[in-house]
PDB file of C-alpha atoms in Angstrom:
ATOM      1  CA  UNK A   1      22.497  29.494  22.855  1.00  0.00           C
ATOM      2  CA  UNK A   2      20.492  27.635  20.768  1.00  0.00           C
ATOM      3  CA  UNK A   3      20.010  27.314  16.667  1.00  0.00           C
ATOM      4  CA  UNK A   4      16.756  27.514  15.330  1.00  0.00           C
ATOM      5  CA  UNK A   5      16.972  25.002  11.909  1.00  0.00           C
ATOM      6  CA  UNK A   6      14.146  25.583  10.162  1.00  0.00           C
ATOM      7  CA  UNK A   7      12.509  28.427  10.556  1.00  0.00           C
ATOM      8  CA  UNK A   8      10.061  30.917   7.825  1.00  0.00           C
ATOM      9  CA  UNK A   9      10.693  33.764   8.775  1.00  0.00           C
ATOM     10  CA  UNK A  10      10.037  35.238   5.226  1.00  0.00           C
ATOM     11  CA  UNK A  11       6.342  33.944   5.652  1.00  0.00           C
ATOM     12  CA  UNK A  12       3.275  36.249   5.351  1.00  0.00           C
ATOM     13  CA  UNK A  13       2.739  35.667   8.871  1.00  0.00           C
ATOM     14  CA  UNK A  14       5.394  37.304   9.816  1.00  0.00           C
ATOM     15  CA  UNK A  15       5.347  40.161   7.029  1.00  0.00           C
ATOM     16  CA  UNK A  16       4.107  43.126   9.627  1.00  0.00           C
ATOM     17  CA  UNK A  17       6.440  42.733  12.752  1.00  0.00           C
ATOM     18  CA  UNK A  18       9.205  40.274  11.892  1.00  0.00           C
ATOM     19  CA  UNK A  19      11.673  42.573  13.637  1.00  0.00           C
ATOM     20  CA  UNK A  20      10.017  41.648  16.926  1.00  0.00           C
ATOM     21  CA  UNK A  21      10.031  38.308  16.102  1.00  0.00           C
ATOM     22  CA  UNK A  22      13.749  38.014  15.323  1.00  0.00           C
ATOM     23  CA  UNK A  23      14.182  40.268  19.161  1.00  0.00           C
ATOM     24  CA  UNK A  24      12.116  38.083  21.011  1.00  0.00           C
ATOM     25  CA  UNK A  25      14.131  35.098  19.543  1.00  0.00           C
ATOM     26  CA  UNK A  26      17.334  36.645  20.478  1.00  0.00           C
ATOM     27  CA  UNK A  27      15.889  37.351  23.898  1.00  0.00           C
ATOM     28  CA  UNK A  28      14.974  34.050  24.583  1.00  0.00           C
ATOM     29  CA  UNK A  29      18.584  32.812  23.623  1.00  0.00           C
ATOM     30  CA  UNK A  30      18.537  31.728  19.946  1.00  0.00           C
ATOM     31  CA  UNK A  31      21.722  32.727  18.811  1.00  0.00           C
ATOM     32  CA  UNK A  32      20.850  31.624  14.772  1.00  0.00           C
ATOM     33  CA  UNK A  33      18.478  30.777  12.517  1.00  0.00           C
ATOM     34  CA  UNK A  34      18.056  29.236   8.970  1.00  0.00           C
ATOM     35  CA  UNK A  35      15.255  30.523   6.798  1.00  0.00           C
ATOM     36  CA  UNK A  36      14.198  28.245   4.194  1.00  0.00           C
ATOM     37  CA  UNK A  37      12.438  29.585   1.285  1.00  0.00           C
ATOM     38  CA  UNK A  38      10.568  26.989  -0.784  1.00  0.00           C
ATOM     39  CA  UNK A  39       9.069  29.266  -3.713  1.00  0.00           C
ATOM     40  CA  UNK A  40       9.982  32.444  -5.734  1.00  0.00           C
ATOM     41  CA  UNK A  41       8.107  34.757  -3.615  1.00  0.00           C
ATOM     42  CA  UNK A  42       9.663  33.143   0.130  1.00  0.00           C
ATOM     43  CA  UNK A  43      13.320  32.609  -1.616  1.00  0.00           C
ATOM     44  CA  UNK A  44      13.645  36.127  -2.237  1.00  0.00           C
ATOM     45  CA  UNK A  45      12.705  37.111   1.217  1.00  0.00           C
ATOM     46  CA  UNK A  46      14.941  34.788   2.388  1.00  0.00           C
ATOM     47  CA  UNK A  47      17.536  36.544   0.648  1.00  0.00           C
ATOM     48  CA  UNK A  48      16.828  39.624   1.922  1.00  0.00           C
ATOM     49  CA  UNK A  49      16.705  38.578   5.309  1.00  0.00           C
ATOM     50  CA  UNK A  50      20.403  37.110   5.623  1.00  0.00           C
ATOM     51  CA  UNK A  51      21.951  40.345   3.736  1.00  0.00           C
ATOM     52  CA  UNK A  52      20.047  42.122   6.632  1.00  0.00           C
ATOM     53  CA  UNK A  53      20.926  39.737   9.938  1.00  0.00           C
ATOM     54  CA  UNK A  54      24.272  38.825  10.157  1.00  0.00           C
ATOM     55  CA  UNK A  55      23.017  35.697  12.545  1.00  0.00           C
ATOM     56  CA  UNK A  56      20.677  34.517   9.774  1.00  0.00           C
ATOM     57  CA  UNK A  57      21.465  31.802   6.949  1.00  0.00           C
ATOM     58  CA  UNK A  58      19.190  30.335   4.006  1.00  0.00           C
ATOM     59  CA  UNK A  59      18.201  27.215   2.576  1.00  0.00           C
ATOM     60  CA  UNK A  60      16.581  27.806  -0.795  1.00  0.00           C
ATOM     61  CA  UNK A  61      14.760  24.978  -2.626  1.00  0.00           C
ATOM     62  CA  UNK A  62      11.264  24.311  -4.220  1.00  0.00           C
ATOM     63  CA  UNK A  63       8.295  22.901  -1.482  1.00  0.00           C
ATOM     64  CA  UNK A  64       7.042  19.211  -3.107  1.00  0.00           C
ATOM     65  CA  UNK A  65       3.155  20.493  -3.029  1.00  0.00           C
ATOM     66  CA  UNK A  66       4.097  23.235  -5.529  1.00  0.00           C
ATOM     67  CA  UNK A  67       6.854  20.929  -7.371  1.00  0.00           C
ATOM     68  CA  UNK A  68       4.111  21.427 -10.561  1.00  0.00           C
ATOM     69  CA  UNK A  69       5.221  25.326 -10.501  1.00  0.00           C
ATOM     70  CA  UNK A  70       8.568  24.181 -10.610  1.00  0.00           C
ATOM     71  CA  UNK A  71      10.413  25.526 -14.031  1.00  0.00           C
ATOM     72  CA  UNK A  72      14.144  24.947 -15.108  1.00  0.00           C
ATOM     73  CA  UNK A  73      14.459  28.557 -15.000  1.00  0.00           C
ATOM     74  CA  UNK A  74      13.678  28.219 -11.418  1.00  0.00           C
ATOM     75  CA  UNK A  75      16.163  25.412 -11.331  1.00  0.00           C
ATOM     76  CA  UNK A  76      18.658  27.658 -12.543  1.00  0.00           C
ATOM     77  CA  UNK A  77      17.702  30.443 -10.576  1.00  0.00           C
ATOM     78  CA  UNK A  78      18.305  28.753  -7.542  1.00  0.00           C
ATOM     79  CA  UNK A  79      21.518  27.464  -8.486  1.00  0.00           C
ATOM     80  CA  UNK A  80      22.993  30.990  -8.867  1.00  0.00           C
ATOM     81  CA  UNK A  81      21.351  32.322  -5.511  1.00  0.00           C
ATOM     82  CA  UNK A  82      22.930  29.358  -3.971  1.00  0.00           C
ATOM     83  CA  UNK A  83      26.361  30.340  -4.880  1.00  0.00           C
ATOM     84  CA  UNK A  84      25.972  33.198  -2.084  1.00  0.00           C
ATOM     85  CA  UNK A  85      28.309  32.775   1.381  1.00  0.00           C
ATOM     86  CA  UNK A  86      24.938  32.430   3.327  1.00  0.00           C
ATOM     87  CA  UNK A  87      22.988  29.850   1.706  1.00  0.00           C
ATOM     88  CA  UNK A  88      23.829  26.700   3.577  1.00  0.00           C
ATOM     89  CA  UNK A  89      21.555  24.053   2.675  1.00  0.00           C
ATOM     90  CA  UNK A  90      19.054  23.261  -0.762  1.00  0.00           C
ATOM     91  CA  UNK A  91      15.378  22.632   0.123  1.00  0.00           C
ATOM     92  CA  UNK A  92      13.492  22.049   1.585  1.00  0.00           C
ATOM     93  CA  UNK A  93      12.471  19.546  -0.959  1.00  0.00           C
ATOM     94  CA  UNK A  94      11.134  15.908  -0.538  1.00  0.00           C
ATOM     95  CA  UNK A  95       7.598  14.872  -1.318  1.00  0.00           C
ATOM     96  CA  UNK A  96       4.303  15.597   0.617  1.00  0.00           C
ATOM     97  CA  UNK A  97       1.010  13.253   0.035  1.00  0.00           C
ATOM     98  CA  UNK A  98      -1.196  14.864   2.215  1.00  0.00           C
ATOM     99  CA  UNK A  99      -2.016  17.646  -0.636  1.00  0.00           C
ATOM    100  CA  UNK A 100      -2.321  16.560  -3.932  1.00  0.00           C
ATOM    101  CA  UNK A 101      -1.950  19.556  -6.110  1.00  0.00           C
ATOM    102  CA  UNK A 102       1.418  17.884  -7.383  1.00  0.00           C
ATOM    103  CA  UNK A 103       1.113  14.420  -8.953  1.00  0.00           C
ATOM    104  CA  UNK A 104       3.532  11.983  -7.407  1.00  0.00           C
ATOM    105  CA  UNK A 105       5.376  11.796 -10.370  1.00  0.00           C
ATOM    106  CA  UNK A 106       5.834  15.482 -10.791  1.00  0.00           C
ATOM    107  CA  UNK A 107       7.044  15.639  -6.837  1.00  0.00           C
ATOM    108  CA  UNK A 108       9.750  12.835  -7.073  1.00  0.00           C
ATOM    109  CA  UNK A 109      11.142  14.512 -10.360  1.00  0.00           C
ATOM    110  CA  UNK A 110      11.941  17.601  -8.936  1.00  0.00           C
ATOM    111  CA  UNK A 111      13.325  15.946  -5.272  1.00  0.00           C
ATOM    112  CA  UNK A 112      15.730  14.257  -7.790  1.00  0.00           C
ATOM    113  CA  UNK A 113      16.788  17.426  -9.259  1.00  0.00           C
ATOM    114  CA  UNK A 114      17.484  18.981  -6.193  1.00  0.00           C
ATOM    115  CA  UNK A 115      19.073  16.130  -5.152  1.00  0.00           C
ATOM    116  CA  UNK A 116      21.526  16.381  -7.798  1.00  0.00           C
ATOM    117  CA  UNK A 117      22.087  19.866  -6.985  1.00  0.00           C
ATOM    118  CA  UNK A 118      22.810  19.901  -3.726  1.00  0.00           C
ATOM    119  CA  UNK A 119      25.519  16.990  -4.508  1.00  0.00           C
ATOM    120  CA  UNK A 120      26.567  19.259  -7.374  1.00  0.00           C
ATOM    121  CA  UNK A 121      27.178  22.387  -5.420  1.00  0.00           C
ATOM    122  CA  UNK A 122      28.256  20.391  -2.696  1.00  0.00           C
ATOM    123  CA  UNK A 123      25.368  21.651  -0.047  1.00  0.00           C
ATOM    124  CA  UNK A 124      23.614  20.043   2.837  1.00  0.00           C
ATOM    125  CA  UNK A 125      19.813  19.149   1.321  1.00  0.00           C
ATOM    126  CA  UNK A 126      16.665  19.998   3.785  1.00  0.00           C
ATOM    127  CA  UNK A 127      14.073  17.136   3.431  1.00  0.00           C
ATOM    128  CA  UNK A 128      10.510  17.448   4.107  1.00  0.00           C
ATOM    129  CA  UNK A 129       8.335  14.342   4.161  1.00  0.00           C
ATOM    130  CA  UNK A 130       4.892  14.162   5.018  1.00  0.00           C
ATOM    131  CA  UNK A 131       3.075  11.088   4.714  1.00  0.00           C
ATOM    132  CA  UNK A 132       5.425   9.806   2.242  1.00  0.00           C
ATOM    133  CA  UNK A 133       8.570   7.898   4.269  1.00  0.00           C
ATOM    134  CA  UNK A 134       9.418   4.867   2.077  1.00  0.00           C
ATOM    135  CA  UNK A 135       9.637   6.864  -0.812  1.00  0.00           C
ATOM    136  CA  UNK A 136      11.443   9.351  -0.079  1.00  0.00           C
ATOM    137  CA  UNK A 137      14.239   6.721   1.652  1.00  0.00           C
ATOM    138  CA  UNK A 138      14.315   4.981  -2.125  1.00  0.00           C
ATOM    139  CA  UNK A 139      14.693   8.465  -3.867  1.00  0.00           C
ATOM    140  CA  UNK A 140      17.551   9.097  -0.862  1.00  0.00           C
ATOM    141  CA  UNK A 141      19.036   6.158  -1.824  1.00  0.00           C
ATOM    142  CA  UNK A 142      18.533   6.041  -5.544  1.00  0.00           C
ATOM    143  CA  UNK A 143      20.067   9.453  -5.710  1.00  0.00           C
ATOM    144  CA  UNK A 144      23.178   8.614  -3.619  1.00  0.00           C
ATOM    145  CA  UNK A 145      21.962  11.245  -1.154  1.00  0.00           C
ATOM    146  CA  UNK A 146      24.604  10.373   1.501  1.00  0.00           C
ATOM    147  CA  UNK A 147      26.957  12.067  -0.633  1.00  0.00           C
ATOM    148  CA  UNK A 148      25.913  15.382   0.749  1.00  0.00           C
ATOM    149  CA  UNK A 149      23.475  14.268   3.549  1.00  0.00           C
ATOM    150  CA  UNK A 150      21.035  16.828   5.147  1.00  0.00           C
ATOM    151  CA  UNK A 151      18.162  17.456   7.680  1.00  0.00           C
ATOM    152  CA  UNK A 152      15.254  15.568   8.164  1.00  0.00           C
ATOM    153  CA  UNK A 153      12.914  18.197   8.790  1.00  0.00           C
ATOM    154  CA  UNK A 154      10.391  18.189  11.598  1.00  0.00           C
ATOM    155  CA  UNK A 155      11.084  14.372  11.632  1.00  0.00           C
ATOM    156  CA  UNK A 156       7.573  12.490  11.659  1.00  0.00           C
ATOM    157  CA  UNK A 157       8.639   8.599  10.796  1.00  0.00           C
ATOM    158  CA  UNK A 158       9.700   5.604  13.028  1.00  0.00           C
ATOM    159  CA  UNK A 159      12.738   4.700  14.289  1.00  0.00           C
ATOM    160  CA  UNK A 160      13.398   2.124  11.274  1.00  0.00           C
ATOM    161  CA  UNK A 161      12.834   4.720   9.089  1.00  0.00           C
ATOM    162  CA  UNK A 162      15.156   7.036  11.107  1.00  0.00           C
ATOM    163  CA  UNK A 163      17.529   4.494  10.966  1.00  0.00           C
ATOM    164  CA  UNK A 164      17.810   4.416   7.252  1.00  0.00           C
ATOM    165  CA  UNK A 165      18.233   8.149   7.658  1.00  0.00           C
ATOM    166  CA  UNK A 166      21.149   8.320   9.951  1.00  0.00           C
ATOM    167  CA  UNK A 167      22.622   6.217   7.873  1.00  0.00           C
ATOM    168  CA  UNK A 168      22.607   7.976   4.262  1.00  0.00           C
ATOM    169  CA  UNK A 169      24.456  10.914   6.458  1.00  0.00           C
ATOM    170  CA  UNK A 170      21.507  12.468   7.574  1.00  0.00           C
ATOM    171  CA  UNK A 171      20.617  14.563  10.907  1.00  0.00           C
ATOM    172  CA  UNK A 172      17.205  14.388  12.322  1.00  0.00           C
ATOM    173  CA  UNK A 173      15.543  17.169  13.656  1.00  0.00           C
ATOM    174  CA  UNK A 174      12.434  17.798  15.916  1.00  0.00           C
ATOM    175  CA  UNK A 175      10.141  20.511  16.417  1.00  0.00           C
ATOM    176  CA  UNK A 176       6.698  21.125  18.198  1.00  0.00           C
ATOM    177  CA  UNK A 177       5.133  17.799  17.542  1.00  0.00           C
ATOM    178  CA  UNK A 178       7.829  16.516  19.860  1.00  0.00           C
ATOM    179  CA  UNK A 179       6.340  18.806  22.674  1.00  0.00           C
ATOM    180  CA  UNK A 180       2.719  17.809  22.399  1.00  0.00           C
ATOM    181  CA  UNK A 181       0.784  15.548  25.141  1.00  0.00           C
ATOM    182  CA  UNK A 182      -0.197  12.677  22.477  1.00  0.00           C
ATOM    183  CA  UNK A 183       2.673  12.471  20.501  1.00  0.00           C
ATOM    184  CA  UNK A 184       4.206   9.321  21.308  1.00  0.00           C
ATOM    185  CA  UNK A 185       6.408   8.371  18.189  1.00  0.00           C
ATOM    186  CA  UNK A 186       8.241  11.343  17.624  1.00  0.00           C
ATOM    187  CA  UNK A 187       9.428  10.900  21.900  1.00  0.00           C
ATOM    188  CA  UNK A 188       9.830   7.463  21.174  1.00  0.00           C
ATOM    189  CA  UNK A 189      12.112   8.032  18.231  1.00  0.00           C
ATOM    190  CA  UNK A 190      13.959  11.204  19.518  1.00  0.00           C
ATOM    191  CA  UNK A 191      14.924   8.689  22.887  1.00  0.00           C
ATOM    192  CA  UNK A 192      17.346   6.385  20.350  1.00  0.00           C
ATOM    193  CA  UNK A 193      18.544   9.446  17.892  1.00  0.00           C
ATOM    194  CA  UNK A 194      22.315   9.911  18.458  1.00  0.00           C
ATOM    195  CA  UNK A 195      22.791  13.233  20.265  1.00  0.00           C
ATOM    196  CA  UNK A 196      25.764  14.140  17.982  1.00  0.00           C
ATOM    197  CA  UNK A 197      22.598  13.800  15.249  1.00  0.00           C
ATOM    198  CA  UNK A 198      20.055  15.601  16.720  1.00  0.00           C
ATOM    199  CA  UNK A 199      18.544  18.911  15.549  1.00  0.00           C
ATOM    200  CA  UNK A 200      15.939  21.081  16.733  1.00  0.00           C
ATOM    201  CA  UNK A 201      13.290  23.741  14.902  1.00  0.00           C
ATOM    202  CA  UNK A 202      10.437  25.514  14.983  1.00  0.00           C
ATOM    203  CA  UNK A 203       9.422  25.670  11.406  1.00  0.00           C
ATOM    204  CA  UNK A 204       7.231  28.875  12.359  1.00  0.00           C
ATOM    205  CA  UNK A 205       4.871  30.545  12.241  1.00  0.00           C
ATOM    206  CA  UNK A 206       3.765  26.700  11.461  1.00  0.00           C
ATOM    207  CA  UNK A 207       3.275  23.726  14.630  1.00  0.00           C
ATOM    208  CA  UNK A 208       3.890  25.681  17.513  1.00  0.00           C
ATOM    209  CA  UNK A 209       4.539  23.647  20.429  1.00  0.00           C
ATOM    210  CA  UNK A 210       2.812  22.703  23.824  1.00  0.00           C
ATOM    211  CA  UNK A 211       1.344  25.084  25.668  1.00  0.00           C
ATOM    212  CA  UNK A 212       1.119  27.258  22.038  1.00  0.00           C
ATOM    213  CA  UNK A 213      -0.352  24.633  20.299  1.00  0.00           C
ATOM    214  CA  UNK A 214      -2.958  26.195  17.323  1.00  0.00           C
ATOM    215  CA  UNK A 215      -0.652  29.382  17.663  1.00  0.00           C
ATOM    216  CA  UNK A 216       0.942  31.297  15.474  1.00  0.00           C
ATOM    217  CA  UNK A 217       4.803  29.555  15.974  1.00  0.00           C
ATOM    218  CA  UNK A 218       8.112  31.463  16.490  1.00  0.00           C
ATOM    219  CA  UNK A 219      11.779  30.664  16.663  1.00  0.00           C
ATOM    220  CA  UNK A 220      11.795  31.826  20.121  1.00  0.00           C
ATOM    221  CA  UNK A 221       9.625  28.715  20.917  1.00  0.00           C
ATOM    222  CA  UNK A 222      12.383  26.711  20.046  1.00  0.00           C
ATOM    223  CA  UNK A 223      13.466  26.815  23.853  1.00  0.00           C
ATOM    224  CA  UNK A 224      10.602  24.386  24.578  1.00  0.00           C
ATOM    225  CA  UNK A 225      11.289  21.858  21.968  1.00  0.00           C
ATOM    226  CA  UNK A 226      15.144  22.140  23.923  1.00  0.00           C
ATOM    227  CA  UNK A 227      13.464  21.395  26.899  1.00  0.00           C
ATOM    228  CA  UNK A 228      11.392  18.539  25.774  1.00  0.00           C
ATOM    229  CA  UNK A 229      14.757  17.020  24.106  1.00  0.00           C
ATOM    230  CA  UNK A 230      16.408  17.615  27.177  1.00  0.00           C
ATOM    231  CA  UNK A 231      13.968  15.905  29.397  1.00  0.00           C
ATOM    232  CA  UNK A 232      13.629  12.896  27.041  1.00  0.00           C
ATOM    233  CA  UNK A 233      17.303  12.197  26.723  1.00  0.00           C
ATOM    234  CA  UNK A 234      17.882  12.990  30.680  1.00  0.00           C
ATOM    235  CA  UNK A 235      20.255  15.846  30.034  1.00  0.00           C
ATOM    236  CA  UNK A 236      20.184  19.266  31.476  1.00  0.00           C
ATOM    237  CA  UNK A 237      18.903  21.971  28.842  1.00  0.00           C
ATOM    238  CA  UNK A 238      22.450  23.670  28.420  1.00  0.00           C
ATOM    239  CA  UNK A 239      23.938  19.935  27.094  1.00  0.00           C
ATOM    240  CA  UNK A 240      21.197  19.915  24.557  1.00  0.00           C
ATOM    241  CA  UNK A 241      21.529  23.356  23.667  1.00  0.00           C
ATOM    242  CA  UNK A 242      25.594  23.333  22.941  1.00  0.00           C
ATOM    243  CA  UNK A 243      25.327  20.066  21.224  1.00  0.00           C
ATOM    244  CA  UNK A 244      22.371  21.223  18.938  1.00  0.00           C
ATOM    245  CA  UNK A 245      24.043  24.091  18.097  1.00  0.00           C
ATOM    246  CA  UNK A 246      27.514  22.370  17.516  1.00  0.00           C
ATOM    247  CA  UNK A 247      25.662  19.622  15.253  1.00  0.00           C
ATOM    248  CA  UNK A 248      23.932  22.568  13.028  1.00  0.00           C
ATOM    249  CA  UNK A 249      27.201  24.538  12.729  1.00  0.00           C
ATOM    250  CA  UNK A 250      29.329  21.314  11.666  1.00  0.00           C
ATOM    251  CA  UNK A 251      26.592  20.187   9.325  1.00  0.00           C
ATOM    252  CA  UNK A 252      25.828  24.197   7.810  1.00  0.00           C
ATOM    253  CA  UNK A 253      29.856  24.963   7.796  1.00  0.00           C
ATOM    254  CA  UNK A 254      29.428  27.474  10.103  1.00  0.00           C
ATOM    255  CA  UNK A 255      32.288  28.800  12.813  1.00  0.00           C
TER     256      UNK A 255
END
């Protein structure tokens, strides 16, 4: 059984058959999921969702391109939401430069404040970083991060980098990228993570792995990142898939 840990299920994408979705997922073997909403619109789906599925958890926070939207109402907002039994993480939150509708400064303001959340309401902290590693290690460390650790989500750096992680108390998790033909760093770095460390996602409907590359994603896919894990660590698919699970559970507080 396997734990999908990152995962929109509350997307658009998804917004005319997401019951399938979740069935084929359960088919397939995915025994839980975390939906992370990142704005007002996909937070309150989110909550929805894991009142409805009793297999489902949330990780609310605000997504760095949109950190200009980002109000201390919101702030507050989340807070109370995150006070619910099923909301297991804050983010995902981090900083992106590959879209610049959020100056820098903007971004790394409102990855502090979630940072002090999460350590305030004592929650795990999703991280997304795109294009942006260095900084987002100093704001890690700045912030005393380690205090509540986290995910790195869909983990694109190097293995220094994912060093530096690992040790600030975070996990590192792997997705589709993993599974595609040219993607030699993320193999390379998923070889020398810890296995008691390692996570896997999907972060559908978004990077959908090899063979369903340029595809709409779904959790259910998450069996082939498991398989590419598996194969690059030279363990059979059922090791990978009870220490995945095991590592999300511990990290989420989940029996």
């Amino acid at each position: 059984m396997l734990f999908d840990t990152h995962v929109h299920l509350n997307a658009d994408q998804f917004s005319t058959d997401v019951e399938h979705v979740i069935e084929n997922a359960k088919q397939a073997g995915i025994e839980t999921m975390l939906v992370v909403g990142f704005d007002e619109k996909t937070i309150n789906k989110a909550m929805d969702l894991v009142d409805h599925y009793d297999f489902l958890y949330a990780a609310i926070g605000w997504h760095p391109v949109d950190a200009i939207d980002l109000t201390d109402e919101y702030l507050t907002w989340i807070e109370e939401l995150a006070k619910h039994p099923k909301v297991v993480a804050i983010g995902e939150t981090g900083l992106d430069y590959h879209w610049d509708k959020s100056p820098v400064d903007v971004q790394k303001e409102a990855f502090r404040k979630h940072i002090q959340l999460a350590k305030k309401l004592k929650l795990p902290l999703i991280i997304h970083d795109r294009e942006a590693h260095e900084d987002i290690v100093q704001v890690l460390k700045e912030e005393k991060a380690e205090e509540v650790g986290g995910i790195m989500h869909c983990f694109a750096g190097d293995s220094e980098i994912a060093q530096q992680c690992l040790e600030m108390n975070f996990y590192i998790s792997f997705g589709g990228p993993v599974t595609f033909k040219n993607a030699k760093l993320p193999k390379e770095v998923a070889k020398n993570i810890p296995m008691d460390r390692l996570l896997i996602e999907t972060d559908a409907p978004y990077l959908a792995p090899h063979p369903y590359r340029g595809k709409r994603n779904e959790p259910a896919y998450v069996t082939l990142v498991a398989e590419k894990i598996a194969e690059l660590k030279e363990l059979s698919y059922e090791e990978v898939a009870q220490i995945t699970t095991e590592n999300a559970k511990r990290l989420f507080g989940i029996s």
